[in-house]
Coordinates of C-alpha atoms in Angstrom, one line a residue:
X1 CA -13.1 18.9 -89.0
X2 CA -14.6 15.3 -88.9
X3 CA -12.7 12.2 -87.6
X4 CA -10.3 10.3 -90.3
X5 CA -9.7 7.3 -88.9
X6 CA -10.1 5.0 -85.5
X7 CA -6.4 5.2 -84.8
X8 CA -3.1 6.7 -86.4
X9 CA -1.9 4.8 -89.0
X10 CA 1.4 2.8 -88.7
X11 CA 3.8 0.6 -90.7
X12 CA 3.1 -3.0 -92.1
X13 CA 5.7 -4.7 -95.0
X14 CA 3.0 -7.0 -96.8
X15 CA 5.1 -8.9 -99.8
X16 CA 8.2 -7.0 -99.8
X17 CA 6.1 -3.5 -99.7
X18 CA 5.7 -0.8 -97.0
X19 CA 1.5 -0.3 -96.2
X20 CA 0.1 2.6 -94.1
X21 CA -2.6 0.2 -91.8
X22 CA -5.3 1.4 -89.5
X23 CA -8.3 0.6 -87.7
X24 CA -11.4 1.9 -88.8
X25 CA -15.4 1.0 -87.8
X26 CA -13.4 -2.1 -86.3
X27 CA -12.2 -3.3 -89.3
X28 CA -8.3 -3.2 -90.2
X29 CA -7.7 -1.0 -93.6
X30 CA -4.4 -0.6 -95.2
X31 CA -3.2 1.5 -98.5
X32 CA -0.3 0.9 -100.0
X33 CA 2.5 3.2 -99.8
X34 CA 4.1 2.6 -103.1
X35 CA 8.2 1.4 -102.0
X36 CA 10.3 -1.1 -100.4
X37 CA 11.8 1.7 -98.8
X38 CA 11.6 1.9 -95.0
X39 CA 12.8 5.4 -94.9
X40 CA 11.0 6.5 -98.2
X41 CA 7.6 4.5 -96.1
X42 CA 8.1 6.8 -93.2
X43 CA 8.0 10.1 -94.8
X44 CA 5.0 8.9 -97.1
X45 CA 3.0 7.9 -93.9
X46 CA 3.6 10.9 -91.9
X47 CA 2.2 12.9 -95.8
X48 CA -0.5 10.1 -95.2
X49 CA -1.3 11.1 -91.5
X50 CA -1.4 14.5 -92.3
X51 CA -3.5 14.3 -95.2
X52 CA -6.8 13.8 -96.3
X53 CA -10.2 15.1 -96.3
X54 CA -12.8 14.5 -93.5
X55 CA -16.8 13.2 -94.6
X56 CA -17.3 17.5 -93.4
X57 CA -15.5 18.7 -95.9
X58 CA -16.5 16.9 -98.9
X59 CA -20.3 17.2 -99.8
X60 CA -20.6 15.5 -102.9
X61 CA -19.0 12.2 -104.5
X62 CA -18.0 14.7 -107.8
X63 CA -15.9 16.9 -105.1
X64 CA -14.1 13.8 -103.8
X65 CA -13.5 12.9 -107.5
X66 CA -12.0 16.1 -108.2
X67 CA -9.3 15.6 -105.4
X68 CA -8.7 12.4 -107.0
X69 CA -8.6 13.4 -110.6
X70 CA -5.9 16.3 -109.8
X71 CA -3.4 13.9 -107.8
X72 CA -4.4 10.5 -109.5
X73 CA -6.4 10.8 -112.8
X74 CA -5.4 8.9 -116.3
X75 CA -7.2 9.2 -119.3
X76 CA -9.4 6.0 -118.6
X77 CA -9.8 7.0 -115.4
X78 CA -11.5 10.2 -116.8
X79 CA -13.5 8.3 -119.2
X80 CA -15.1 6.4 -116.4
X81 CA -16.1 9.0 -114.6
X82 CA -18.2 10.2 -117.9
X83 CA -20.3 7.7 -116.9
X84 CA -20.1 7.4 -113.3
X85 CA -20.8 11.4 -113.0
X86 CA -24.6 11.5 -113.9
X87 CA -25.6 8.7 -111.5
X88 CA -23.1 9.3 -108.3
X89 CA -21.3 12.9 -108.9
X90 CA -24.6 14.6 -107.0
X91 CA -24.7 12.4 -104.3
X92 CA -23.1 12.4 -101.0
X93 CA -20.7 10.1 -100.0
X94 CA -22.7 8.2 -97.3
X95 CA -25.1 7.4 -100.1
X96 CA -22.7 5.5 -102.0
X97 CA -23.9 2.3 -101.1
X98 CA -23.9 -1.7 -102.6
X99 CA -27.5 -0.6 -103.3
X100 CA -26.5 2.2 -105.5
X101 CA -23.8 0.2 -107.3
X102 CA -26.6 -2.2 -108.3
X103 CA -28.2 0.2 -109.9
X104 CA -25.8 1.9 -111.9
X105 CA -25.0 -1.6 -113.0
X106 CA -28.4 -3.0 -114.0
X107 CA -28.2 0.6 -115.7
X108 CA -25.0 0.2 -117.3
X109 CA -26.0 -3.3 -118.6
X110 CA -29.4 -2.1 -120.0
X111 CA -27.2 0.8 -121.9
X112 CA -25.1 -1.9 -123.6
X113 CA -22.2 -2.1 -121.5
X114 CA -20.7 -5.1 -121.0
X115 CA -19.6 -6.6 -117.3
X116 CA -16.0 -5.7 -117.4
X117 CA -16.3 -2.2 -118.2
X118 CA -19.1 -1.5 -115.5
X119 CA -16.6 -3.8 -113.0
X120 CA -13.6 -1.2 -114.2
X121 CA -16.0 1.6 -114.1
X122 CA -16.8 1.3 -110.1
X123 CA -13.4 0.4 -109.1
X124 CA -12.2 4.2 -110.3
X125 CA -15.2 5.3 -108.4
X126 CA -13.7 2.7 -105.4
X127 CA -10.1 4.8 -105.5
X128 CA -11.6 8.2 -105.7
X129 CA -13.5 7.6 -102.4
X130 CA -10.8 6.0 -100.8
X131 CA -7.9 8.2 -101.8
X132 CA -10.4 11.0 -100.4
X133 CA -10.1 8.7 -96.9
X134 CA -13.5 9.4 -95.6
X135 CA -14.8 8.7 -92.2
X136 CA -17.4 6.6 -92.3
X137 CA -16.1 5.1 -95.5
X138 CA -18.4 5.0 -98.6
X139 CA -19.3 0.8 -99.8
X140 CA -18.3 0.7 -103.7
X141 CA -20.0 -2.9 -104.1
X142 CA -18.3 -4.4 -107.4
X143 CA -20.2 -6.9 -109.0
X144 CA -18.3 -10.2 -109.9
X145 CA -15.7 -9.6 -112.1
X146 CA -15.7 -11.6 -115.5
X147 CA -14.0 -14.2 -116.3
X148 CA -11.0 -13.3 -118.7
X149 CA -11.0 -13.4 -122.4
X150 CA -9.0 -15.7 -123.9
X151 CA -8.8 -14.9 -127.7
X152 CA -4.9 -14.8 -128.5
X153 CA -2.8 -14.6 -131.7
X154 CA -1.2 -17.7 -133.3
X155 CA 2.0 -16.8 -135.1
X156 CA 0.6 -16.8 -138.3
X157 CA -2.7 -14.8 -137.2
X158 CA 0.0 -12.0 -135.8
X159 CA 2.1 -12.0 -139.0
X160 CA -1.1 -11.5 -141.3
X161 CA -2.5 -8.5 -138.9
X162 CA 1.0 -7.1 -139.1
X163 CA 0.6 -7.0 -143.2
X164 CA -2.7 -6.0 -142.6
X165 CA -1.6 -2.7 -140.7
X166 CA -0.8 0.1 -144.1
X167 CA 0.7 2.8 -141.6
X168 CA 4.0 2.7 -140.1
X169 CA 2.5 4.2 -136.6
X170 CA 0.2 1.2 -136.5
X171 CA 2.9 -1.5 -137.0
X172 CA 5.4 0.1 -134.8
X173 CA 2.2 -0.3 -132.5
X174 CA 1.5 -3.5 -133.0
X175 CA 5.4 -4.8 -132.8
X176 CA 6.0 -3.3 -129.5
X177 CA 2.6 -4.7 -127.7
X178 CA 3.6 -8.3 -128.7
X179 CA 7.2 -8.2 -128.0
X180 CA 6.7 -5.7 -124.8
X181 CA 3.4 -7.3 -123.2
X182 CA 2.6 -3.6 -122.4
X183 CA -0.7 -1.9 -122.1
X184 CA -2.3 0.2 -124.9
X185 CA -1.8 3.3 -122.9
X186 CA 1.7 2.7 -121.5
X187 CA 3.1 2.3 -125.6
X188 CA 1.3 5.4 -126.7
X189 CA 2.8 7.3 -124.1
X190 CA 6.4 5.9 -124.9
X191 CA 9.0 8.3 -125.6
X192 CA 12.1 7.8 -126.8
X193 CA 14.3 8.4 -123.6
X194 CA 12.5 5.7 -122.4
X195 CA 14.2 3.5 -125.2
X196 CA 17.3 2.4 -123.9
X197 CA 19.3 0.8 -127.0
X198 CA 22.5 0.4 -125.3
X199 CA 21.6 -1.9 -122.8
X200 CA 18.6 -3.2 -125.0
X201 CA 16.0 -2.3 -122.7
X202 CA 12.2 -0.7 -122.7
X203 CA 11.1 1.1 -119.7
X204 CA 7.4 1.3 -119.8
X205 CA 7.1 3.3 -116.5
X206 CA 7.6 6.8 -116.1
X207 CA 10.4 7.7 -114.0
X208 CA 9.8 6.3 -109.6
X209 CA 5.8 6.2 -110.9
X210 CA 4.9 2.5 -110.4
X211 CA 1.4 2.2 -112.8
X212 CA -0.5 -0.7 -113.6
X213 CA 1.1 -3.3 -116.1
X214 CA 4.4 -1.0 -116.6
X215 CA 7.6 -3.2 -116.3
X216 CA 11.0 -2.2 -118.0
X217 CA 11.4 -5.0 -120.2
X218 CA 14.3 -6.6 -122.6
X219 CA 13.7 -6.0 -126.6
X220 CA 13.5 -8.5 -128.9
X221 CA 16.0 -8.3 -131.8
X222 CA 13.2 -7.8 -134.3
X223 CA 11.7 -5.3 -131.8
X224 CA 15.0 -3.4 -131.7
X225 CA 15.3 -3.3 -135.7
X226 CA 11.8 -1.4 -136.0
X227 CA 12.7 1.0 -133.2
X228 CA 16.1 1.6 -134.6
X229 CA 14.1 2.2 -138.4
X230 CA 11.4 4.9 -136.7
X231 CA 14.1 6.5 -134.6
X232 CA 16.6 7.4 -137.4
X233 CA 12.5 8.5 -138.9
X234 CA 11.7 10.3 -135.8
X235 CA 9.7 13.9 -135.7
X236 CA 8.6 14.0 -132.3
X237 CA 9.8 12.8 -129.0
X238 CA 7.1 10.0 -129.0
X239 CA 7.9 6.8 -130.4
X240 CA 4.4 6.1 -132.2
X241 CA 3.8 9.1 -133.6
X242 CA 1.5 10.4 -136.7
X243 CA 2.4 13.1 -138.8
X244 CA 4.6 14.1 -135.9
X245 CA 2.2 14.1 -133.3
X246 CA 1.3 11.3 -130.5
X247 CA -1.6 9.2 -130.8
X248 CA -4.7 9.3 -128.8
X249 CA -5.9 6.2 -129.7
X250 CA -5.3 2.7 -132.0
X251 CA -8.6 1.4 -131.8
X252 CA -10.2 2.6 -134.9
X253 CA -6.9 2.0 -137.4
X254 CA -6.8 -1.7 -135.3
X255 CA -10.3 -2.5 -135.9
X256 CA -9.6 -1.4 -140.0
X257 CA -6.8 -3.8 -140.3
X258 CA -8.2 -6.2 -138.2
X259 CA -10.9 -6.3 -140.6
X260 CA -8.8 -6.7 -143.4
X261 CA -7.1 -9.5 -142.1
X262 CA -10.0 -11.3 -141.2
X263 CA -10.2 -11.0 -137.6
X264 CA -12.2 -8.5 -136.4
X265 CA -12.3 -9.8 -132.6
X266 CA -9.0 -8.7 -132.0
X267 CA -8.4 -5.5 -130.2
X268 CA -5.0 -3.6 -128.3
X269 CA -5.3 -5.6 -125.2
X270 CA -5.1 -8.9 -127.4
X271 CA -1.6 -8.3 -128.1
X272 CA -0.5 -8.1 -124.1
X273 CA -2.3 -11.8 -123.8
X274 CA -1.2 -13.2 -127.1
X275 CA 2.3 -12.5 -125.7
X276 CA 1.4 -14.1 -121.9
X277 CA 0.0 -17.1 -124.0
X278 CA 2.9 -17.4 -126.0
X279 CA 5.8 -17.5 -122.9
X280 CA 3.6 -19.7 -121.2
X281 CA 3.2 -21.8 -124.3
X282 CA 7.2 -21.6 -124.1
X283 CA 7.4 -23.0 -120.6
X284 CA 8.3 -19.9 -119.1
X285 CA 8.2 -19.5 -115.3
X286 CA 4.3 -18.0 -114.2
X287 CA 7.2 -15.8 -111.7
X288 CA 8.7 -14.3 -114.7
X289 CA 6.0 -14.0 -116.8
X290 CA 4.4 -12.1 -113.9
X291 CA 7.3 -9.7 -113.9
X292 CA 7.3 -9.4 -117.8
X293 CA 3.9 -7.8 -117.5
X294 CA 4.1 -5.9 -114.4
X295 CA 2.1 -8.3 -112.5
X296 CA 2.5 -7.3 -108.5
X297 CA 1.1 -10.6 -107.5
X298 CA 2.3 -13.8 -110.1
X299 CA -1.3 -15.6 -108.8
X300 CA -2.9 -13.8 -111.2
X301 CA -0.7 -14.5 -113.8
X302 CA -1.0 -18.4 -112.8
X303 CA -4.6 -17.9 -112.4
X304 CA -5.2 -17.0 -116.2
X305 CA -2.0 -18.7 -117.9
X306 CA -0.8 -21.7 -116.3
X307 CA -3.4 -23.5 -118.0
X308 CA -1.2 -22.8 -121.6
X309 CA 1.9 -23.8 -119.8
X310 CA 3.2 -27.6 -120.5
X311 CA 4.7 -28.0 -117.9
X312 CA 2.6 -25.9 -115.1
X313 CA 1.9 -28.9 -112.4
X314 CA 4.1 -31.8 -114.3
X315 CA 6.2 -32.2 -111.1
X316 CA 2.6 -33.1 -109.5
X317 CA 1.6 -35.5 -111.3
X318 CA 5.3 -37.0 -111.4
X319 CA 4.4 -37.6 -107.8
X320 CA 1.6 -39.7 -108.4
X321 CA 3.9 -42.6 -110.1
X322 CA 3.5 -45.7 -108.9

């Protein structure tokens, strides 16, 4: 079996969370071990330690993505590899290099796809080959990632899409991605133990699972009047549901009333940063609008929203008085 690592990997709290860290080709790696849990970071690095394919054991890129797919794969993560598959699965790891990735994306760009999905493409690629922990280490190369879009909702754009939407799975949709900030994927998996109407809260995550974007959040009172409507309706234990089955999708029933409403540029992640814009717009602190939206770091969130706060850097410029 071939060499892992340089060293065993120890201990290191980085922003309130435990990180397995290690030396490897003389540079220091790190993965995160998921908890602010000393005792819970132990046992995880000694699964970590003992874990974990050697380069010898995987042959191909598509093997190391299987490993990954059984312990770590979502749906988008699946769909990446669609695409990923005919130009890396064959290959072996060693040969995924920044070369390669510059190809697939000058590939991926002449196919029609835009920046941001190539950029989201190769970082599932990225995770597969890392979670695999291969010795030497494949280089994913990422091209620059794009600058955010910044279409958002005004009040009266989100109250005309929300006439616009003629099925009740569709509003119920579109109410809880404003009011909960939450991912397209993290609402259609909802389900209604997850609704908490006691204590008025929305927990987007899925029991200790800590996934991208999913915070437990406070409902709105007109948030909580359409859940209480679809529960007292409810058929299955999904809280957008159609003809008592989830969803798999929105896309195609958002673009129609979209459409209808006149603004076809508006898709399910516009709802998570029409309701960023609109705290921000509020004067809400970037900290807990960061938290609202499951950000783990609140730079990003300052990096994309400060600039629709009023009052982000007013204590600044009150220094500059004369």
């Amino acid at each position: 079996m071939g060499q892992r690592r340089g060293d065993e990997p120890r201990l290191k709290l980085y922003r309130g969370r435990w990180y397995a860290v290690w030396s490897e080709a003389g540079e220091t790696r790190r993965r995160a071990l998921r908890t602010a849990d000393r005792g819970a970071a132990l046992r995880a690095l000694a699964a970590f330690a003992a874990s974990g394919p050697s380069t010898e054991e995987i042959a191909t890129v598509a093997e190391a993505w299987e490993r990954y797919r059984a312990e770590k794969g979502t749906p988008r993560a699946i769909w990446a590899w669609l695409r990923l598959a005919p130009h890396f699965g064959h290959l072996a790891p060693t040969a995924v290099t920044p070369a390669a990735c510059r190809t697939y994306a000058r590939a991926r760009a002449k196919a029609g796809a835009t920046a941001g999905t190539t950029w989201t493409e190769l970082t599932f690629l990225r995770a597969a080959l890392r979670y695999c922990k291969l010795c030497p280490p494949a280089e994913v190369a990422l091209p620059p990632k794009p600058p955010p879009r910044d279409r958002h909702m005004s009040r009266a754009q989100y109250a005309e899409l929300l006439a616009a939407c003629e099925t009740p799975h569709l509003r119920l949709f579109a109410q809880l991605a404003l009011a909960t900030g939450g991912r397209a994927g993290a609402i259609i998996e909802l389900t209604w133990d997850r609704v908490d109407f006691e204590r008025g809260l929305i927990r987007l995550g899925l029991g200790e699972q800590r996934r991208k974007g999913r915070a437990t959040v406070p409902m709105t009172d007109s948030l909580r009047a359409a859940l209480e409507a679809a529960h007292d309706a409810r058929t299955s234990p999904y809280v957008v549901e159609y003809g008592g089955e989830p969803i798999a999708s929105v896309k195609g029933a958002l673009r129609r009333a979209a459409a209808r409403a006149g603004m076809p540029w508006i898709t399910p992640h516009v709802f998570r940063h029409t309701a960023a814009v609109w705290m921000a717009e509020a004067g809400v602190p970037m900290a807990q609008i960061a938290a609202f939206l499951g950000h783990t770091d609140s730079r990003v969130t300052e990096r994309v929203y400060a600039k629709f706060s009023p009052d982000f850097l007013r204590g600044a410029a009150r220094a500059l008085e004369a």
